[in-house]
Amino acid sequence: MNSKTRFLTFVTVMLTVSSVTVSTVIAKAKLTNQSKLFINGIGAVQVGMTVSQAAKAAGIKLVGDSPNNNCYYVMPQNEPKNLSFMVTGGRISRVDVRQNNQITTLKGAKIGDTEAQIKSLYPGQIQVTPHKYVQNGHYLTFIPKDRADRNYRVVFETDGKLVTEFRAGKLPEIEYVEGCS
């Protein structure tokens, strides 16, 4: 094999590896039940993105309420189920997880966990307040220590024992108990 042929073979291999790497990265970015919720987003979707940016980052179609008002919700057309995004001012402001015990936070918190488990995952960073509608229920609010995250929270709603749903996002939207209502 002469040097020109070796070079062309090398370039072909590198282009193939590059396209496989890009495809793999794109495939991994798709929003699924294995995507992790973090203080300001889930998977590749971050608070502050427009709906079209979020759909592109998630690799899925987002559908939902009419964007005629300042606050509405969109959700994945298919999977993951029971996941929604609050949109305010035309941008994602919060992520809500309901009736989906597959999606977890970065630390592994999920629906069905006990209040004690949540407190142990986030020692010294959980503020407990009474639930507005569930007798004996609580809001367990994760308050970040990092100054860069001071405007974000994760809120776990409980029935007094177990997490029934949770959400992550920015202030003040993260504290809206009734969502956009």
mmCIF file of C-alpha atoms in Angstrom:
data_model
loop_
_atom_site.group_PDB
_atom_site.id
_atom_site.type_symbol
_atom_site.label_atom_id
_atom_site.label_comp_id
_atom_site.label_asym_id
_atom_site.label_seq_id
_atom_site.Cartn_x
_atom_site.Cartn_y
_atom_site.Cartn_z
ATOM 1 C CA MET A 1 0.000 0.000 0.000
ATOM 2 C CA ASN A 2 1.517 3.338 -1.001
ATOM 3 C CA SER A 3 1.425 6.414 1.212
ATOM 4 C CA LYS A 4 -1.423 8.057 -0.723
ATOM 5 C CA THR A 5 -3.626 4.964 -0.299
ATOM 6 C CA ARG A 6 -2.742 4.753 3.403
ATOM 7 C CA PHE A 7 -3.643 8.412 3.846
ATOM 8 C CA LEU A 8 -7.004 8.004 2.059
ATOM 9 C CA THR A 9 -7.764 4.906 4.151
ATOM 10 C CA PHE A 10 -6.906 6.834 7.324
ATOM 11 C CA VAL A 11 -9.160 9.765 6.294
ATOM 12 C CA THR A 12 -12.031 7.363 5.473
ATOM 13 C CA VAL A 13 -11.688 5.641 8.860
ATOM 14 C CA MET A 14 -11.571 8.991 10.701
ATOM 15 C CA LEU A 15 -14.664 10.267 8.880
ATOM 16 C CA THR A 16 -16.499 7.039 9.701
ATOM 17 C CA VAL A 17 -15.476 7.249 13.374
ATOM 18 C CA SER A 18 -16.506 10.915 13.473
ATOM 19 C CA SER A 19 -19.948 10.215 12.029
ATOM 20 C CA VAL A 20 -20.467 7.279 14.421
ATOM 21 C CA THR A 21 -19.419 9.484 17.350
ATOM 22 C CA VAL A 22 -21.808 12.278 16.311
ATOM 23 C CA SER A 23 -24.665 9.769 15.849
ATOM 24 C CA THR A 24 -23.925 8.235 19.242
ATOM 25 C CA VAL A 25 -23.910 11.642 20.936
ATOM 26 C CA ILE A 26 -27.199 12.578 19.264
ATOM 27 C CA ALA A 27 -28.770 9.244 20.250
ATOM 28 C CA LYS A 28 -27.621 9.662 23.864
ATOM 29 C CA ALA A 29 -29.133 13.161 24.028
ATOM 30 C CA LYS A 30 -32.671 11.872 23.378
ATOM 31 C CA LEU A 31 -34.973 12.385 26.336
ATOM 32 C CA THR A 32 -35.992 9.031 27.866
ATOM 33 C CA ASN A 33 -37.129 7.541 31.168
ATOM 34 C CA GLN A 34 -33.419 7.135 31.972
ATOM 35 C CA SER A 35 -32.766 10.875 31.638
ATOM 36 C CA LYS A 36 -31.785 12.491 34.930
ATOM 37 C CA LEU A 37 -33.573 15.444 36.452
ATOM 38 C CA PHE A 38 -31.259 18.134 37.783
ATOM 39 C CA ILE A 39 -31.876 21.473 39.432
ATOM 40 C CA ASN A 40 -32.375 23.350 36.158
ATOM 41 C CA GLY A 41 -33.484 20.745 33.646
ATOM 42 C CA ILE A 42 -33.633 17.135 32.573
ATOM 43 C CA GLY A 43 -31.340 15.335 30.152
ATOM 44 C CA ALA A 44 -30.276 17.833 27.497
ATOM 45 C CA VAL A 45 -33.241 20.151 28.182
ATOM 46 C CA GLN A 46 -32.383 23.165 30.301
ATOM 47 C CA VAL A 47 -34.481 25.851 31.935
ATOM 48 C CA GLY A 48 -34.290 28.957 29.763
ATOM 49 C CA MET A 49 -34.587 27.136 26.421
ATOM 50 C CA THR A 50 -37.411 27.938 24.015
ATOM 51 C CA VAL A 51 -39.798 25.063 23.278
ATOM 52 C CA SER A 52 -38.185 24.496 19.867
ATOM 53 C CA GLN A 53 -34.690 24.484 21.419
ATOM 54 C CA ALA A 54 -35.887 22.010 24.070
ATOM 55 C CA ALA A 55 -37.490 19.726 21.467
ATOM 56 C CA LYS A 56 -34.316 19.738 19.391
ATOM 57 C CA ALA A 57 -32.110 19.094 22.450
ATOM 58 C CA ALA A 58 -34.438 16.284 23.614
ATOM 59 C CA GLY A 59 -34.675 14.711 20.176
ATOM 60 C CA ILE A 60 -38.463 14.470 20.545
ATOM 61 C CA LYS A 61 -41.602 16.371 19.615
ATOM 62 C CA LEU A 62 -43.127 18.479 22.395
ATOM 63 C CA VAL A 63 -46.885 19.048 22.288
ATOM 64 C CA GLY A 64 -49.328 20.751 24.597
ATOM 65 C CA ASP A 65 -51.328 23.760 25.475
ATOM 66 C CA SER A 66 -51.732 26.725 23.201
ATOM 67 C CA PRO A 67 -49.023 29.319 23.813
ATOM 68 C CA ASN A 68 -51.615 32.137 23.870
ATOM 69 C CA ASN A 69 -50.891 33.058 27.472
ATOM 70 C CA ASN A 70 -47.724 33.669 29.465
ATOM 71 C CA CYS A 71 -47.845 30.269 31.229
ATOM 72 C CA TYR A 72 -48.599 26.901 29.636
ATOM 73 C CA TYR A 73 -47.339 23.309 29.559
ATOM 74 C CA VAL A 74 -45.804 21.110 26.869
ATOM 75 C CA MET A 75 -44.947 17.428 27.100
ATOM 76 C CA PRO A 76 -43.287 14.740 25.012
ATOM 77 C CA GLN A 77 -45.628 13.486 22.294
ATOM 78 C CA ASN A 78 -44.844 9.846 23.136
ATOM 79 C CA GLU A 79 -42.212 9.000 25.748
ATOM 80 C CA PRO A 80 -41.376 9.661 28.492
ATOM 81 C CA LYS A 81 -44.903 9.693 29.890
ATOM 82 C CA ASN A 82 -46.010 11.884 32.816
ATOM 83 C CA LEU A 83 -43.271 14.442 32.226
ATOM 84 C CA SER A 84 -44.154 18.039 31.445
ATOM 85 C CA PHE A 85 -42.436 21.367 30.959
ATOM 86 C CA MET A 86 -43.850 24.642 32.244
ATOM 87 C CA VAL A 87 -43.297 27.460 29.764
ATOM 88 C CA THR A 88 -43.359 31.083 30.930
ATOM 89 C CA GLY A 89 -42.343 34.047 28.841
ATOM 90 C CA GLY A 90 -41.780 31.678 25.911
ATOM 91 C CA ARG A 91 -39.090 29.643 27.730
ATOM 92 C CA ILE A 92 -38.915 26.440 29.758
ATOM 93 C CA SER A 93 -39.063 27.429 33.438
ATOM 94 C CA ARG A 94 -39.729 24.132 35.200
ATOM 95 C CA VAL A 95 -39.894 20.350 34.717
ATOM 96 C CA ASP A 96 -42.652 18.307 36.415
ATOM 97 C CA VAL A 97 -42.516 14.521 36.958
ATOM 98 C CA ARG A 98 -45.766 12.747 37.906
ATOM 99 C CA GLN A 99 -46.648 9.048 38.047
ATOM 100 C CA ASN A 100 -43.291 8.046 36.593
ATOM 101 C CA ASN A 101 -41.022 6.166 38.982
ATOM 102 C CA GLN A 102 -38.347 5.574 36.341
ATOM 103 C CA ILE A 103 -37.137 9.159 36.085
ATOM 104 C CA THR A 104 -34.770 10.057 38.916
ATOM 105 C CA THR A 105 -32.734 13.028 40.034
ATOM 106 C CA LEU A 106 -28.955 12.978 39.622
ATOM 107 C CA LYS A 107 -28.746 11.593 43.183
ATOM 108 C CA GLY A 108 -31.321 8.880 42.448
ATOM 109 C CA ALA A 109 -34.415 10.357 44.149
ATOM 110 C CA LYS A 110 -37.704 9.242 42.602
ATOM 111 C CA ILE A 111 -41.442 8.864 43.106
ATOM 112 C CA GLY A 112 -42.095 6.304 45.829
ATOM 113 C CA ASP A 113 -39.049 7.239 47.932
ATOM 114 C CA THR A 114 -39.627 7.949 51.610
ATOM 115 C CA GLU A 115 -39.203 11.399 53.097
ATOM 116 C CA ALA A 116 -36.238 10.004 55.052
ATOM 117 C CA GLN A 117 -34.576 8.822 51.825
ATOM 118 C CA ILE A 118 -34.889 12.287 50.295
ATOM 119 C CA LYS A 119 -33.435 13.921 53.405
ATOM 120 C CA SER A 120 -30.526 11.451 53.415
ATOM 121 C CA LEU A 121 -29.766 12.089 49.728
ATOM 122 C CA TYR A 122 -29.621 15.850 50.347
ATOM 123 C CA PRO A 123 -28.382 16.196 53.945
ATOM 124 C CA GLY A 124 -28.892 19.650 55.426
ATOM 125 C CA GLN A 125 -30.400 21.000 52.204
ATOM 126 C CA ILE A 126 -34.075 20.015 52.516
ATOM 127 C CA GLN A 127 -36.618 22.531 53.764
ATOM 128 C CA VAL A 128 -39.868 20.850 54.903
ATOM 129 C CA THR A 129 -43.170 22.736 54.653
ATOM 130 C CA PRO A 130 -46.792 21.563 54.942
ATOM 131 C CA HIS A 131 -48.554 20.533 51.733
ATOM 132 C CA LYS A 132 -51.283 22.958 50.703
ATOM 133 C CA TYR A 133 -53.811 20.261 49.714
ATOM 134 C CA VAL A 134 -52.691 16.901 51.132
ATOM 135 C CA GLN A 135 -53.400 16.399 54.833
ATOM 136 C CA ASN A 136 -50.124 15.375 56.554
ATOM 137 C CA GLY A 137 -48.315 15.849 53.229
ATOM 138 C CA HIS A 138 -45.186 17.925 52.749
ATOM 139 C CA TYR A 139 -43.124 19.823 50.267
ATOM 140 C CA LEU A 140 -39.480 18.794 50.618
ATOM 141 C CA THR A 141 -37.573 21.569 48.905
ATOM 142 C CA PHE A 142 -33.929 21.105 47.975
ATOM 143 C CA ILE A 143 -32.090 24.397 48.529
ATOM 144 C CA PRO A 144 -28.734 24.444 46.710
ATOM 145 C CA LYS A 145 -25.567 25.607 48.450
ATOM 146 C CA ASP A 146 -23.842 26.680 45.255
ATOM 147 C CA ARG A 147 -24.340 30.415 44.713
ATOM 148 C CA ALA A 148 -24.649 29.882 40.945
ATOM 149 C CA ASP A 149 -27.769 27.747 41.557
ATOM 150 C CA ARG A 150 -29.437 30.035 44.112
ATOM 151 C CA ASN A 151 -32.422 30.764 41.831
ATOM 152 C CA TYR A 152 -33.272 27.072 41.312
ATOM 153 C CA ARG A 153 -34.945 24.392 43.429
ATOM 154 C CA VAL A 154 -36.102 20.787 43.358
ATOM 155 C CA VAL A 155 -39.442 20.249 45.123
ATOM 156 C CA PHE A 156 -40.605 16.788 46.196
ATOM 157 C CA GLU A 157 -44.303 16.534 47.088
ATOM 158 C CA THR A 158 -45.242 13.823 49.588
ATOM 159 C CA ASP A 159 -48.303 12.308 51.200
ATOM 160 C CA GLY A 160 -46.508 12.556 54.542
ATOM 161 C CA LYS A 161 -44.533 9.369 53.931
ATOM 162 C CA LEU A 162 -43.713 8.864 50.246
ATOM 163 C CA VAL A 163 -42.833 11.125 47.298
ATOM 164 C CA THR A 164 -45.866 11.406 45.017
ATOM 165 C CA GLU A 165 -44.384 13.786 42.418
ATOM 166 C CA PHE A 166 -41.455 16.162 42.017
ATOM 167 C CA ARG A 167 -40.298 19.098 39.964
ATOM 168 C CA ALA A 168 -37.221 21.180 39.248
ATOM 169 C CA GLY A 169 -36.834 24.688 37.938
ATOM 170 C CA LYS A 170 -36.358 28.345 38.596
ATOM 171 C CA LEU A 171 -37.850 30.751 41.080
ATOM 172 C CA PRO A 172 -40.617 31.824 41.275
ATOM 173 C CA GLU A 173 -42.264 29.240 38.948
ATOM 174 C CA ILE A 174 -40.929 26.248 40.921
ATOM 175 C CA GLU A 175 -43.050 27.388 43.878
ATOM 176 C CA TYR A 176 -46.342 27.619 41.937
ATOM 177 C CA VAL A 177 -48.406 24.960 43.718
ATOM 178 C CA GLU A 178 -51.149 24.867 41.067
ATOM 179 C CA GLY A 179 -48.848 25.083 38.069
ATOM 180 C CA CYS A 180 -50.113 27.723 35.635
ATOM 181 C CA SER A 181 -53.516 28.076 37.334
#
